PDB file of C-alpha atoms in Angstrom:
ATOM      1  CA  MET A   1       0.000   0.000   0.000  1.00  0.00           C
ATOM      2  CA  ASP A   2       1.438   3.353  -1.055  1.00  0.00           C
ATOM      3  CA  CYS A   3       1.357   6.306   1.294  1.00  0.00           C
ATOM      4  CA  LYS A   4      -0.461   9.202  -0.356  1.00  0.00           C
ATOM      5  CA  TYR A   5       0.375  11.820   2.261  1.00  0.00           C
ATOM      6  CA  THR A   6       3.651  12.866   3.839  1.00  0.00           C
ATOM      7  CA  ALA A   7       4.152  14.163   7.364  1.00  0.00           C
ATOM      8  CA  TYR A   8       4.424  17.626   5.794  1.00  0.00           C
ATOM      9  CA  ASP A   9       0.986  17.252   4.179  1.00  0.00           C
ATOM     10  CA  ARG A  10      -0.572  16.162   7.456  1.00  0.00           C
ATOM     11  CA  ILE A  11       0.913  19.055   9.399  1.00  0.00           C
ATOM     12  CA  ILE A  12      -0.189  21.578   6.759  1.00  0.00           C
ATOM     13  CA  HIS A  13      -3.697  20.129   6.953  1.00  0.00           C
ATOM     14  CA  ILE A  14      -3.947  20.730  10.730  1.00  0.00           C
ATOM     15  CA  THR A  15      -2.042  24.036  10.866  1.00  0.00           C
ATOM     16  CA  GLU A  16      -3.933  26.855  12.548  1.00  0.00           C
ATOM     17  CA  LYS A  17      -3.946  30.275  10.908  1.00  0.00           C
ATOM     18  CA  LEU A  18      -2.205  33.191  12.578  1.00  0.00           C
ATOM     19  CA  PRO A  19      -4.469  35.753  14.250  1.00  0.00           C
ATOM     20  CA  GLU A  20      -5.253  38.634  11.865  1.00  0.00           C
ATOM     21  CA  ASP A  21      -3.302  41.095  14.004  1.00  0.00           C
ATOM     22  CA  LYS A  22      -0.140  38.948  13.713  1.00  0.00           C
ATOM     23  CA  ILE A  23       0.010  38.722   9.893  1.00  0.00           C
ATOM     24  CA  THR A  24       2.015  41.940   9.483  1.00  0.00           C
ATOM     25  CA  GLU A  25       4.484  40.805  12.130  1.00  0.00           C
ATOM     26  CA  ALA A  26       4.873  37.440  10.358  1.00  0.00           C
ATOM     27  CA  ILE A  27       5.568  39.178   7.046  1.00  0.00           C
ATOM     28  CA  GLY A  28       8.209  41.296   8.759  1.00  0.00           C
ATOM     29  CA  ILE A  29       9.846  38.143  10.102  1.00  0.00           C
ATOM     30  CA  ILE A  30       9.790  36.572   6.629  1.00  0.00           C
ATOM     31  CA  GLN A  31      11.414  39.648   5.100  1.00  0.00           C
ATOM     32  CA  GLU A  32      13.956  40.411   7.811  1.00  0.00           C
ATOM     33  CA  ASP A  33      14.707  37.224   9.744  1.00  0.00           C
ATOM     34  CA  SER A  34      15.234  33.528   9.115  1.00  0.00           C
ATOM     35  CA  PHE A  35      12.816  30.772   8.178  1.00  0.00           C
ATOM     36  CA  GLN A  36      13.455  29.230  11.598  1.00  0.00           C
ATOM     37  CA  ASP A  37      12.388  32.520  13.212  1.00  0.00           C
ATOM     38  CA  LEU A  38       9.106  32.350  11.291  1.00  0.00           C
ATOM     39  CA  LEU A  39       8.525  28.771  12.437  1.00  0.00           C
ATOM     40  CA  ASP A  40       9.309  29.739  16.053  1.00  0.00           C
ATOM     41  CA  PHE A  41       6.861  32.658  15.804  1.00  0.00           C
ATOM     42  CA  CYS A  42       4.173  30.292  14.499  1.00  0.00           C
ATOM     43  CA  VAL A  43       4.831  27.904  17.402  1.00  0.00           C
ATOM     44  CA  GLU A  44       4.416  30.830  19.832  1.00  0.00           C
ATOM     45  CA  GLN A  45       1.099  31.658  18.129  1.00  0.00           C
ATOM     46  CA  ASN A  46      -0.066  28.003  18.408  1.00  0.00           C
ATOM     47  CA  CYS A  47      -0.179  27.355  14.658  1.00  0.00           C
ATOM     48  CA  PHE A  48       1.663  24.073  15.238  1.00  0.00           C
ATOM     49  CA  THR A  49       3.977  22.441  17.779  1.00  0.00           C
ATOM     50  CA  GLN A  50       7.761  22.659  17.950  1.00  0.00           C
ATOM     51  CA  ALA A  51       8.047  19.061  16.735  1.00  0.00           C
ATOM     52  CA  GLN A  52       5.803  19.891  13.783  1.00  0.00           C
ATOM     53  CA  ALA A  53       7.918  22.994  13.053  1.00  0.00           C
ATOM     54  CA  THR A  54      10.992  20.770  12.826  1.00  0.00           C
ATOM     55  CA  THR A  55       9.222  18.535  10.310  1.00  0.00           C
ATOM     56  CA  LEU A  56       8.087  21.549   8.272  1.00  0.00           C
ATOM     57  CA  TYR A  57      11.670  22.832   8.245  1.00  0.00           C
ATOM     58  CA  ASP A  58      13.039  19.475   7.096  1.00  0.00           C
ATOM     59  CA  PHE A  59      10.527  19.202   4.252  1.00  0.00           C
ATOM     60  CA  THR A  60      10.806  22.843   3.116  1.00  0.00           C
ATOM     61  CA  ILE A  61      14.584  23.282   3.086  1.00  0.00           C
ATOM     62  CA  VAL A  62      16.099  21.460   0.102  1.00  0.00           C
ATOM     63  CA  PHE A  63      19.690  22.658   0.643  1.00  0.00           C
ATOM     64  CA  ASP A  64      21.269  23.840   3.873  1.00  0.00           C
ATOM     65  CA  SER A  65      24.882  25.038   3.734  1.00  0.00           C
ATOM     66  CA  LEU A  66      27.036  23.999   6.662  1.00  0.00           C
ATOM     67  CA  ASP A  67      29.534  26.769   5.899  1.00  0.00           C
ATOM     68  CA  ASP A  68      27.247  29.754   6.191  1.00  0.00           C
ATOM     69  CA  ASN A  69      23.616  30.726   6.673  1.00  0.00           C
ATOM     70  CA  TYR A  70      22.516  29.856   3.111  1.00  0.00           C
ATOM     71  CA  HIS A  71      19.347  27.842   2.443  1.00  0.00           C
ATOM     72  CA  GLU A  72      17.399  26.875  -0.622  1.00  0.00           C
ATOM     73  CA  PHE A  73      13.675  26.301  -0.257  1.00  0.00           C
ATOM     74  CA  ASP A  74      11.101  24.192  -2.033  1.00  0.00           C
ATOM     75  CA  ARG A  75       9.183  27.241  -3.231  1.00  0.00           C
ATOM     76  CA  GLN A  76       5.858  25.407  -3.573  1.00  0.00           C
ATOM     77  CA  LYS A  77       6.041  24.034  -0.036  1.00  0.00           C
ATOM     78  CA  LEU A  78       6.978  27.460   1.276  1.00  0.00           C
ATOM     79  CA  LEU A  79       3.951  29.052  -0.422  1.00  0.00           C
ATOM     80  CA  THR A  80       1.730  26.241   0.871  1.00  0.00           C
ATOM     81  CA  LEU A  81       2.961  26.980   4.391  1.00  0.00           C
ATOM     82  CA  TYR A  82       2.261  30.699   3.917  1.00  0.00           C
ATOM     83  CA  ASP A  83      -1.300  29.804   2.864  1.00  0.00           C
ATOM     84  CA  ALA A  84      -1.721  27.505   5.856  1.00  0.00           C
ATOM     85  CA  ILE A  85      -0.700  30.179   8.372  1.00  0.00           C
ATOM     86  CA  GLY A  86      -2.986  32.734   6.734  1.00  0.00           C
ATOM     87  CA  ILE A  87      -0.714  35.022   4.744  1.00  0.00           C
ATOM     88  CA  PRO A  88      -2.853  36.383   1.888  1.00  0.00           C
ATOM     89  CA  GLU A  89      -1.741  35.530  -1.669  1.00  0.00           C
ATOM     90  CA  ASP A  90      -1.362  39.172  -2.669  1.00  0.00           C
ATOM     91  CA  MET A  91       1.125  39.661   0.174  1.00  0.00           C
ATOM     92  CA  GLN A  92       2.979  36.432  -0.702  1.00  0.00           C
ATOM     93  CA  ALA A  93       3.941  37.889  -4.066  1.00  0.00           C
ATOM     94  CA  ALA A  94       5.841  40.683  -2.333  1.00  0.00           C
ATOM     95  CA  ILE A  95       7.805  38.327  -0.102  1.00  0.00           C
TER      96      ILE A  95
END
């Protein structure tokens, strides 16, 4: 039997949206800070647990340099996460 859903898919499905008054702060974190900072912020806002944040990180980062702070993201998974936490599509385009 083939598995149709990954752990990432399951977490995205149960992710809670950020409160409306926290969207601007989340966008600021996306623009100014790291992806891990965004995940930590979402944990603080009860979007998902710390363990789930670790899984989201592992599935979203496709390359992580050990020499510096360089990451490459799976763009589609990143946009799916933005949708799941409630960042409007029109604001995603500017990120």
